XYZ file of C-alpha atoms in Angstrom:
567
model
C -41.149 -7.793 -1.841
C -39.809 -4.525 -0.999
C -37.909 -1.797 -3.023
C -35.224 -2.842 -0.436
C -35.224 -6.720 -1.715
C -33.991 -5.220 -4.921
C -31.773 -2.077 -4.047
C -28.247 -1.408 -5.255
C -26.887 0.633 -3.037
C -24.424 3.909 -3.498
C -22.289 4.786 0.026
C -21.586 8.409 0.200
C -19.757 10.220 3.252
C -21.095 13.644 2.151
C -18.687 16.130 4.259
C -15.569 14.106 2.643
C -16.980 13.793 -1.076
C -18.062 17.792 -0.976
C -14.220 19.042 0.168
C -15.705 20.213 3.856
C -13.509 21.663 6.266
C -12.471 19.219 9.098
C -13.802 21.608 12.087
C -16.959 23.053 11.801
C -16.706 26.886 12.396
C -21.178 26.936 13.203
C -21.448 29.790 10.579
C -23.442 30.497 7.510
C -24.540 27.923 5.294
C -22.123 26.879 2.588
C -24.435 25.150 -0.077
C -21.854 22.056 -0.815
C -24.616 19.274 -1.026
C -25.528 20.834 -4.041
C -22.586 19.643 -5.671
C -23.763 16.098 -5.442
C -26.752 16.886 -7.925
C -24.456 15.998 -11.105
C -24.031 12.935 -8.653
C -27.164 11.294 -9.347
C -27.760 10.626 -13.086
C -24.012 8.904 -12.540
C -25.391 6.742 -9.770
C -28.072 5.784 -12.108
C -25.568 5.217 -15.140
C -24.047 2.576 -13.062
C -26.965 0.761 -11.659
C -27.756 1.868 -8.420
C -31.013 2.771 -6.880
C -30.437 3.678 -4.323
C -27.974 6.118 -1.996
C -27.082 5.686 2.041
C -25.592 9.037 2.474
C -24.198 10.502 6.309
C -23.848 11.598 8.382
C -25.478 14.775 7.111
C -26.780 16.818 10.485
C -24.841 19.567 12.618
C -21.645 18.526 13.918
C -18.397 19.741 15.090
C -16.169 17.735 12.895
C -16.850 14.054 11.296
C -20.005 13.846 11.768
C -20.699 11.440 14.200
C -20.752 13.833 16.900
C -23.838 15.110 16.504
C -24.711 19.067 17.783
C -28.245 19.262 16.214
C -30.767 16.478 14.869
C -32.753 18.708 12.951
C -30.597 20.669 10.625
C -28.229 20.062 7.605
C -24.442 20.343 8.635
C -23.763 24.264 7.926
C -20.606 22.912 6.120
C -23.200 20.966 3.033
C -26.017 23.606 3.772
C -29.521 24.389 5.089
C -32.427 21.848 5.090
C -33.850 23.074 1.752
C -30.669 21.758 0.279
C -31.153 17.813 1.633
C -35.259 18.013 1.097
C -34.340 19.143 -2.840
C -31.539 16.353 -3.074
C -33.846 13.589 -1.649
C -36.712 14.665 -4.293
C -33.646 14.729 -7.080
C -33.131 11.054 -6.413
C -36.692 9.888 -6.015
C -37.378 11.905 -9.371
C -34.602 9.301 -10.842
C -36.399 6.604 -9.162
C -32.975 6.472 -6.547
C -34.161 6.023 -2.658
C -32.175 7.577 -0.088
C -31.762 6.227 3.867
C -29.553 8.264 5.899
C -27.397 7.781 8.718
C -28.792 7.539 12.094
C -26.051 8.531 14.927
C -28.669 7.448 17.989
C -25.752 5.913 20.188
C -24.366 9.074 21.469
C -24.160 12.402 20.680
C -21.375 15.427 21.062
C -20.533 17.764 23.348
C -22.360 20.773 21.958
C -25.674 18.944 21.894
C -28.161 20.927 23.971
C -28.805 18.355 26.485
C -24.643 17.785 27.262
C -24.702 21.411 27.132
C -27.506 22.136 29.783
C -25.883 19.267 32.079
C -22.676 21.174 31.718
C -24.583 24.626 32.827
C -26.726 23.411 35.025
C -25.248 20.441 36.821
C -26.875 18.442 39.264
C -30.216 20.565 38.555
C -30.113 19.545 34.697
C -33.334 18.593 33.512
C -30.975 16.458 31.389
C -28.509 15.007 34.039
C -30.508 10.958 32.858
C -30.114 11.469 29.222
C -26.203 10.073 29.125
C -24.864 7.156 30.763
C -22.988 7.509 34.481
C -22.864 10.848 34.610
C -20.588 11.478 37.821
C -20.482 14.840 39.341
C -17.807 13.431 41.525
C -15.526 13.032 38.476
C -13.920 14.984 35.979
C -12.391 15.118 31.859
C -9.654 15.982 29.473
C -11.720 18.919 29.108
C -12.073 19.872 32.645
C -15.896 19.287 32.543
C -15.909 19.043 36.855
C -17.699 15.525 36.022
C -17.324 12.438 34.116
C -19.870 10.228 31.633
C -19.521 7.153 29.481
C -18.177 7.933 26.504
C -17.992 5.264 22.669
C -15.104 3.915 21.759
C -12.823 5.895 24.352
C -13.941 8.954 22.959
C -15.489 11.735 25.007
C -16.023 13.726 22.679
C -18.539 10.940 21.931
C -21.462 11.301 24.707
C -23.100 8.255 25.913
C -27.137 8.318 25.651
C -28.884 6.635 28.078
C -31.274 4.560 25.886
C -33.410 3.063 28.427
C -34.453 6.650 29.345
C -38.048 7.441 27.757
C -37.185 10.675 27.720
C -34.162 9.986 25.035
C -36.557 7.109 23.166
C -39.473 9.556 22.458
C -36.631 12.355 21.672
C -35.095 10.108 18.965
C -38.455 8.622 17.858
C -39.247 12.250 17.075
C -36.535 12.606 15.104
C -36.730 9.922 12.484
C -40.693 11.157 12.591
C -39.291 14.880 11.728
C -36.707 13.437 9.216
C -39.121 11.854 7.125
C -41.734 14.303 6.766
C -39.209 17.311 6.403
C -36.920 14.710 3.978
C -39.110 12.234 3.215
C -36.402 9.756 3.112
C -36.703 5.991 2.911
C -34.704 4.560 5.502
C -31.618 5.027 8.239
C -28.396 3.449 8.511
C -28.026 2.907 12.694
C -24.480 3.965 13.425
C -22.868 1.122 16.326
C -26.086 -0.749 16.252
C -23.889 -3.337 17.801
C -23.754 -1.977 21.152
C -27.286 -0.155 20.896
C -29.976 -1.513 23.713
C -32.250 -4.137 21.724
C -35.710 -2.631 23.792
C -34.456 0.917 22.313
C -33.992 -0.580 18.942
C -37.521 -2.442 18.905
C -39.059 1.208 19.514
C -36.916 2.994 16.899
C -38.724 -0.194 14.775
C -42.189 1.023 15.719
C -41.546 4.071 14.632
C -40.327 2.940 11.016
C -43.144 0.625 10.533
C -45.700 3.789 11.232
C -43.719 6.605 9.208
C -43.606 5.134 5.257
C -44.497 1.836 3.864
C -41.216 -0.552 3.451
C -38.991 2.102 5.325
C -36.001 0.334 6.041
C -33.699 0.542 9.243
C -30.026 -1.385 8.487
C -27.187 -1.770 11.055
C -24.070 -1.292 11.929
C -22.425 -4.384 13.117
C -19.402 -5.772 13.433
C -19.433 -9.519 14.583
C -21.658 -11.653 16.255
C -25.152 -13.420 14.931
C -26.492 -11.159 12.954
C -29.783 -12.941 13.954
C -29.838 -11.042 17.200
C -30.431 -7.538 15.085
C -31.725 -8.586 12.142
C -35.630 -10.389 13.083
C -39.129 -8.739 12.951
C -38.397 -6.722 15.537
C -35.679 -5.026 15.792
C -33.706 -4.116 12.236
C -34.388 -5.427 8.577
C -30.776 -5.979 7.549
C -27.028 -5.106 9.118
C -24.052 -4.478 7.638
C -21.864 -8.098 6.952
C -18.549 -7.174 8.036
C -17.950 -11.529 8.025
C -18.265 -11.268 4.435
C -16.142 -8.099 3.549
C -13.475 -9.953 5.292
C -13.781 -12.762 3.112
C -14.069 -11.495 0.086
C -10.814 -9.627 0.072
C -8.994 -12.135 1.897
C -10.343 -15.207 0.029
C -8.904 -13.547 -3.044
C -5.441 -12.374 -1.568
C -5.312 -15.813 0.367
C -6.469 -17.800 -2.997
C -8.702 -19.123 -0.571
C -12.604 -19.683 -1.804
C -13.128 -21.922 0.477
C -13.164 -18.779 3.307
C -15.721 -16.767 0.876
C -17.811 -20.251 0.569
C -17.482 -20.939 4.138
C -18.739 -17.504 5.312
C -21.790 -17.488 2.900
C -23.159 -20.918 3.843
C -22.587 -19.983 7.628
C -24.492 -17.008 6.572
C -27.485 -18.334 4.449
C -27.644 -21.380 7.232
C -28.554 -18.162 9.474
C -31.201 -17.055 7.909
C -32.924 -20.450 7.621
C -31.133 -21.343 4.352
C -33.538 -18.927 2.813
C -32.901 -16.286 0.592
C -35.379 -13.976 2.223
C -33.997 -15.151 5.796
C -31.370 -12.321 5.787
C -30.565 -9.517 3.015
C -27.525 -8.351 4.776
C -25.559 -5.065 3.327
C -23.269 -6.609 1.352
C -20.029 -4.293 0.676
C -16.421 -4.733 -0.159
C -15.073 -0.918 1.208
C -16.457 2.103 2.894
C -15.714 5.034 5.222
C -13.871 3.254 8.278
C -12.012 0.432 5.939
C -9.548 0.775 3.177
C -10.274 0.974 -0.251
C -10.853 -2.864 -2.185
C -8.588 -1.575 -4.851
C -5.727 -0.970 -1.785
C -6.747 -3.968 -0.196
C -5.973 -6.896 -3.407
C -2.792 -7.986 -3.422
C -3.613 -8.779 -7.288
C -5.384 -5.545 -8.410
C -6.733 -7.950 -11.569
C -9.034 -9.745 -8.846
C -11.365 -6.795 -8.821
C -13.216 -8.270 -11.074
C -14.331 -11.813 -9.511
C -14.162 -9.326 -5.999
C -17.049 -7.687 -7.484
C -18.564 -10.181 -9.359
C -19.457 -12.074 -6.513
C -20.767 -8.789 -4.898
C -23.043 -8.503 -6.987
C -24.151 -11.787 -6.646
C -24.271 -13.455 -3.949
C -27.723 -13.684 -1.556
C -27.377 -10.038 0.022
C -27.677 -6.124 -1.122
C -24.730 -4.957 -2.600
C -23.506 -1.440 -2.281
C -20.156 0.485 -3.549
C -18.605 3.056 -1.979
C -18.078 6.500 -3.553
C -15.197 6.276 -6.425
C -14.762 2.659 -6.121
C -15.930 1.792 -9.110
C -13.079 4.142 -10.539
C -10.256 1.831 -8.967
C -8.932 4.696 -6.792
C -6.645 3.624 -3.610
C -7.486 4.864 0.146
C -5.003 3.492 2.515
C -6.099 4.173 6.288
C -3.331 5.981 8.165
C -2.732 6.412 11.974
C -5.351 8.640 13.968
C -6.773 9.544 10.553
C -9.442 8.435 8.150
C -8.711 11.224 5.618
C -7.457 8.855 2.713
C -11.028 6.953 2.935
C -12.885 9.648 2.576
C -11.595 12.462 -0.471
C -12.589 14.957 -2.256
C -13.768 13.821 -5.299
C -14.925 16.350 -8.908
C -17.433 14.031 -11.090
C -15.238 15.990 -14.259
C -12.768 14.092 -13.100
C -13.898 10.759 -14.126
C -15.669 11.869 -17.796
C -15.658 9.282 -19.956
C -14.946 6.202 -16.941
C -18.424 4.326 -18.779
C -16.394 4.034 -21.988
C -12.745 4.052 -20.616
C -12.852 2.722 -17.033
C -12.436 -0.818 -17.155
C -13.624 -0.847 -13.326
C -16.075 1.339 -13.688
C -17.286 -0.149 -17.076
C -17.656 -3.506 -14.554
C -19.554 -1.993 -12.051
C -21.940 -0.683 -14.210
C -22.723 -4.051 -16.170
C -22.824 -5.664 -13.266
C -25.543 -2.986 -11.613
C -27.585 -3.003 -15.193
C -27.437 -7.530 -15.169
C -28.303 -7.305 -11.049
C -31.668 -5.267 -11.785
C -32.214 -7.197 -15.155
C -32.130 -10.398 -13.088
C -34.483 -11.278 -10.686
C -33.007 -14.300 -9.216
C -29.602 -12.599 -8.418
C -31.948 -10.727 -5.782
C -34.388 -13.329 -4.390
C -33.120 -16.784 -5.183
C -32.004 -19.454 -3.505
C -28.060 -20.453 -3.552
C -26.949 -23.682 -4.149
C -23.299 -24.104 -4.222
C -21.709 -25.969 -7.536
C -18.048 -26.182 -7.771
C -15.699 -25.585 -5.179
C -11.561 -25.037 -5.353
C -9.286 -23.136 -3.186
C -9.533 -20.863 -6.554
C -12.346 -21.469 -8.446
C -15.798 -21.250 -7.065
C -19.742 -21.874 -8.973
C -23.318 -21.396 -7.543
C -26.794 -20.950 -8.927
C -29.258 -18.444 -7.718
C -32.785 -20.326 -8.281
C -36.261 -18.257 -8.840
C -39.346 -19.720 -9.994
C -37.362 -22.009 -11.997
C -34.969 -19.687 -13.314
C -31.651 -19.951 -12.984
C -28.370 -17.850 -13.030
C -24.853 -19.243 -12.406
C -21.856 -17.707 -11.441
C -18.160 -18.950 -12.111
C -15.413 -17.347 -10.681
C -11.590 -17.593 -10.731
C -9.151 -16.215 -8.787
C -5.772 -18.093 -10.309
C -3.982 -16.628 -13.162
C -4.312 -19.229 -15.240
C -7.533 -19.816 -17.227
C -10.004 -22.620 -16.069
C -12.370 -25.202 -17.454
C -15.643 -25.565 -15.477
C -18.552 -28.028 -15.586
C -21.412 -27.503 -14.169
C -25.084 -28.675 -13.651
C -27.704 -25.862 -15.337
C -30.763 -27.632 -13.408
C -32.744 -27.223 -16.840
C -32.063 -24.994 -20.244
C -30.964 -25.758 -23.356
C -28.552 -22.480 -23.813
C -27.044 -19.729 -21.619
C -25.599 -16.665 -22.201
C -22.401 -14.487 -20.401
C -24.177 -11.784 -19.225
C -21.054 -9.876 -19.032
C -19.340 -11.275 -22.178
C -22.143 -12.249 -24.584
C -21.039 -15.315 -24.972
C -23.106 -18.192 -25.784
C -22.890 -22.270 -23.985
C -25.238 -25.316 -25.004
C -26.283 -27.359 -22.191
C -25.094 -31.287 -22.682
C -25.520 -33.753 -20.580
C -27.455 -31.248 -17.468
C -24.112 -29.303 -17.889
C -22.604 -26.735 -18.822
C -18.430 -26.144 -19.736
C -17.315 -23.111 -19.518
C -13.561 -21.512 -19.791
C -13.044 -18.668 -17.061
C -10.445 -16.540 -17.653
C -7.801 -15.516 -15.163
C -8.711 -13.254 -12.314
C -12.348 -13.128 -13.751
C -16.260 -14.045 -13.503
C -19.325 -14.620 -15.295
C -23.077 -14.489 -14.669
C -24.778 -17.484 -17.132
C -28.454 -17.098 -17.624
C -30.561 -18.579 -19.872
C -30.747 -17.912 -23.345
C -33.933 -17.089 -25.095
C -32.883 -15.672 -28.322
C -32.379 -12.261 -29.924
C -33.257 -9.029 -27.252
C -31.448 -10.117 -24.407
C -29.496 -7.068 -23.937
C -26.120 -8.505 -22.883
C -23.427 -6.500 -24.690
C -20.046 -7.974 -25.020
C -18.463 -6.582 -22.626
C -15.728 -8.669 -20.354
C -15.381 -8.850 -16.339
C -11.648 -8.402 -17.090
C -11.236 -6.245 -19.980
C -8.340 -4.500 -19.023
C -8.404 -4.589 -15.549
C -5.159 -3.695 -14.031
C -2.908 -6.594 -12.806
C -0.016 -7.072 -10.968
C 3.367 -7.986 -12.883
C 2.660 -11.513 -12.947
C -0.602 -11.119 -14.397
C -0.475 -9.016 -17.687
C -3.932 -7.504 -18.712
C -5.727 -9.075 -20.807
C -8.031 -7.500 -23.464
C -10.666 -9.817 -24.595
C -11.413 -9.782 -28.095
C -14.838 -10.160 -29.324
C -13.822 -10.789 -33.023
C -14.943 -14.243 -34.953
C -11.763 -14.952 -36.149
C -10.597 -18.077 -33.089
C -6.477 -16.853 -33.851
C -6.440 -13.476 -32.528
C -7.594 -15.107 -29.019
C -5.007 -17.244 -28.596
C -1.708 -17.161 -26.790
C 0.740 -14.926 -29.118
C 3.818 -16.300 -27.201
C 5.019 -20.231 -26.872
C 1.409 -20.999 -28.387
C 1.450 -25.134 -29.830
C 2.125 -25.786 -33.149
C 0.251 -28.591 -32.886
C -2.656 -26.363 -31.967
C -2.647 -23.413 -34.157
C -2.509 -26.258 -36.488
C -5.937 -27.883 -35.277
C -7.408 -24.364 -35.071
C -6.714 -23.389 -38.690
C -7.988 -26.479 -39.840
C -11.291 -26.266 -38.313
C -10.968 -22.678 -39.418
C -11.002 -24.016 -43.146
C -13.986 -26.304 -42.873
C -16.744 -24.448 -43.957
C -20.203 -25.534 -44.830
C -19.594 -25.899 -48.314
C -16.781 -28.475 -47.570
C -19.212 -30.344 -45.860
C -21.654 -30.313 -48.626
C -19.378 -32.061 -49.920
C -19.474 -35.392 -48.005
C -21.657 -38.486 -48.642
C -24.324 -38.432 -46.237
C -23.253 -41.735 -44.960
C -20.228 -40.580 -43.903
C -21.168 -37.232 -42.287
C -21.642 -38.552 -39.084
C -17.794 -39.483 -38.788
C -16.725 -36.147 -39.991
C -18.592 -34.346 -37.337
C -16.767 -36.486 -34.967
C -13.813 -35.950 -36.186
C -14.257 -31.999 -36.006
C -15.395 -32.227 -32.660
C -12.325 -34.653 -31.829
C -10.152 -31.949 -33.525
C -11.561 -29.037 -31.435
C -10.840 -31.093 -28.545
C -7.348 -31.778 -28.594
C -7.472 -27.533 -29.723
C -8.597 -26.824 -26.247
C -6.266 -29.475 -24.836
C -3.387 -27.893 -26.132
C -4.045 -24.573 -25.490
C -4.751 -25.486 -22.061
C -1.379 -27.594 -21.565
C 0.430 -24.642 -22.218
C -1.451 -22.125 -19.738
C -0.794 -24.487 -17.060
C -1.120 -28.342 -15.623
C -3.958 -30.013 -16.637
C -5.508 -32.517 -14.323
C -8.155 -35.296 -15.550
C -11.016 -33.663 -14.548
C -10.625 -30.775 -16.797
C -9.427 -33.451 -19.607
C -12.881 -35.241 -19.145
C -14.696 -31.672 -19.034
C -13.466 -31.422 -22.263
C -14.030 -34.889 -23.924
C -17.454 -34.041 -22.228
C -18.278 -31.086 -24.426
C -19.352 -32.229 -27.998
C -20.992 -29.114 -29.175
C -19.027 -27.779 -32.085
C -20.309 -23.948 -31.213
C -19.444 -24.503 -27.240
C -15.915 -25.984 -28.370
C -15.452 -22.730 -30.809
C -16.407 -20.354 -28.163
C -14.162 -22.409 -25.290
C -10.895 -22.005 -27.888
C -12.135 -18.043 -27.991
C -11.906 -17.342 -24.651
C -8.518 -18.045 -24.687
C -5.944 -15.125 -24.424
């Protein structure tokens, strides 16, 4: 196991959070990266332990086009600046990987610069790919190189050169003894030479115990990266597709799909591949932009959290802001944002009140990290699995329609489990477990073992925004059963049945002959049924599966808590 296994991960793009000028004018330090101090006790407040920050080193204007290796963009400020915000986060016990721009570098680069001085004679004329002195640029260079992405501003290295492999190797080498970081992010890992990646692997297995090299990739098996030689994880762009669409599609059969295609790649083994799980970050628009229902950032996230992977949030994501991405520019993605801003988003943030539970249940839970996934229940809008360690299990329920919904499903053991989002509490019957989910919500179950669990009551869709044909809805954690349920065209019939079992207290029961106790349990229980039944009739069809999910459910407490949920 590896501090890696267990990481929550917090994406920064440094030069857009700090308010950096787009060009960089190469002058005297400007000491912005300080500003992320404040930065880091948040990060901790809402569960992550870790930061993948870049790119951070000398460059002319995102960032990606590297002009020097070996020192702090001028624009955040000198390498004392980075080497004091690395030991910041490892004092909070937060590690830090950076990103890694090994593909190409830019134009002011020494090498590009002593081919463009020196020409055919460069000492340097091998380090980029087809470099043709019989060519020529935009920029009137008198030759012509391979460029990324139709960029050349973006310089081509030639990674089968030695020359470039020990030059790099060097670098991570210099970045973690000046830095001491704890891993790099590859930037276009996808089209990086495998023999080139295998040494930049050597490397990481000498520098630092369990220091961690991650991928960019796009498509493709992620098998072909991710293997004991070449890089420990890569990002899962399959699954940030599906998690957004799945919800705007009500389609969990996509998300479903794309995990068991996933898992089945890593040897159905929850060790086989801990991809970087994410729902937004610096090249893609903002999850909160991206839901057509704004309400289903809660299941969105839930199942971020949870599925077999390392999740990660991008900076101010888990304050619900938009980022749209407009034409030629990524801008919008990547803001300016003041911490004072957001004072007080812990206690009245609904988002970021979400993200922060879910960060404190993910390190609280082992299995969420290293066990196995079985999937339960599957609808195009409701979706269940179990994470499984060492006989422990947690299950997640989701649901994506706006309409509540009745689940049943196997506990593989247990007695009890608790929300560890809401609080509340389920008896196992029967192997099972029936639980309500809410509209546009989720819920981690683990087992219950009593007082000192430390799952506050607080709801995966408390107050989430919705869209106007899902009002918010605020959960109430009060005992009294009436202020959950529907306010408007609620049954008769069933605020009837509630108040009644309302009224029958213990002492009423005292009351009974012991011979005929048994009945009047059953008739509570029966009573409590046709509650749920009728609250359910009215929040939508109800099919006979969910009418036997109910008849299924005999505990009086699970039945009291089911008519709760209700809003």
């Amino acid at each position: 196991m590896a501090w890696y296994d267990e990481a929550v991960f917090y994406h920064i793009y440094p030069l857009g959070l700090c308010g950096a000028p787009k060009e960089n004018p190469y002058g005297e330090p400007v000491h912005r990266l300080n500003q992320l101090v404040p930065w880091i006790d948040h990060i901790k407040e809402i569960g992550c332990n870790a930061i993948y920050i870049g790119p951070l080193f000398e460059s002319v204007g995102h960032g990606y086009e590297t002009t020097d290796y070996k020192k702090l963009d001028s624009r955040l400020g000198d390498n004392t600046d980075l080497a004091n915000f690395v030991a910041d986060c490892h004092k909070k016990g937060i590690r830090v990987i950076l990103d890694g721009v090994f593909n190409h570098t830019g134009r002011d680069f020494f090498a590009f610069q002593d081919i463009k001085n020196n020409r055919e004679n460069s000492a340097y004329r091998d380090w980029y790919c087809q470099v043709n002195f019989g060519g020529n640029n935009e920029y009137n260079d008198g030759f012509s190189y391979e460029n990324w992405g139709g960029y050349n501003l973006l310089a081509k290295l030639n990674q089968h050169n030695p020359a470039v492999r020990d030059y790099i190797c060097d670098v991570i080498r210099f970045w973690v003894k000046e830095f001491d970081i704890d891993g790099i992010r590859l930037d276009a890992a996808d089209v990086l030479d495998f023999e080139y990646m295998k040494a930049l692997r050597h490397v990481a297995n000498e520098v630092k115990p369990d220091f961690w090299l991650m991928g960019e990739v796009i498509h493709g098996d992620y098998t072909r990266w991710v293997n004991e030689g070449t890089l420990h994880s890569v990002t899962n762009y399959h699954l940030h597709k599906a998690l957004y669409s799945g919800h705007n599609d009500h389609n969990y059969f996509e998300i479903a799909h794309t995990v068991k295609r996933l898992y089945e790649m890593g040897g159905n083994r929850p060790d086989g591949l801990k991809l970087y799980n994410f729902v937004d970050n610096h090249d893609v628009e903002r999850i909160y932009t991206k839901l057509t229902n704004k309400a289903h950032f809660a299941p969105v996230h839930v199942l971020l959290y949870t599925l077999p992977g390392v999740p990660s949030i991008y900076y101010g994501s888990e304050f619900g802001i938009e980022g749209k991405k407009e034409q030629y520019s990524d801008a919008s993605l990547r803001p300016a944002l003041s911490l004072d801003d957001f004072k007080g988003a812990l206690e009245d943030n609904a988002c970021t009140k979400l993200i922060a539970k879910l960060g404190d249940v993910r390190q609280r839970v082992p299995a969420l990290s290293y066990g196995d996934y079985k999937e339960l229940l599957l609808t195009n809008r409701q979706y269940a699995f179990s994470r499984t360690m060492d006989g422990q299990t947690a299950i997640v329920t989701v649901n994506n329609d706006d309409s509540d919904y009745v689940m049943t499903v196997p506990t593989g053991g247990g007695s009890e489990f608790i929300g560890a989002l809401s609080g509340q509490k389920v008896t196992v019957s029967n192997g099972n477990i029936a639980v309500n989910v809410p509209a546009c919500s989720g819920e981690i179950w683990i087992p219950y073992e009593g007082s000192g669990d430390g799952c506050e009551e607080v709801s995966s869709h408390d107050n989430l925004p919705a869209t106007d044909n899902t009002p918010t809805a605020d959960v109430s954690t009060e005992d009294s059963l009436t202020e959950n349920l529907p306010t408007e065209n609620a049954s008769t019939t069933a605020s009837s049945q509630v108040e009644t079992s309302l009224k029958e207290d213990k002492s009423s029961q005292e009351k009974i002959p012991a011979e005929k106790s048994g009945s009047y349990e059953e008739g509570k229980i029966a009573g409590l049924q046709e509650a749920v039944l009728a609250i359910m009739e009215k929040n939508g069809p109800v099919t006979e599966q969910m009418r036997r999910d109910v008849q299924n459910q005999t505990d009086h407490d699970s039945l009291v808590n089911w008519i709760k949920s209700f809003h």
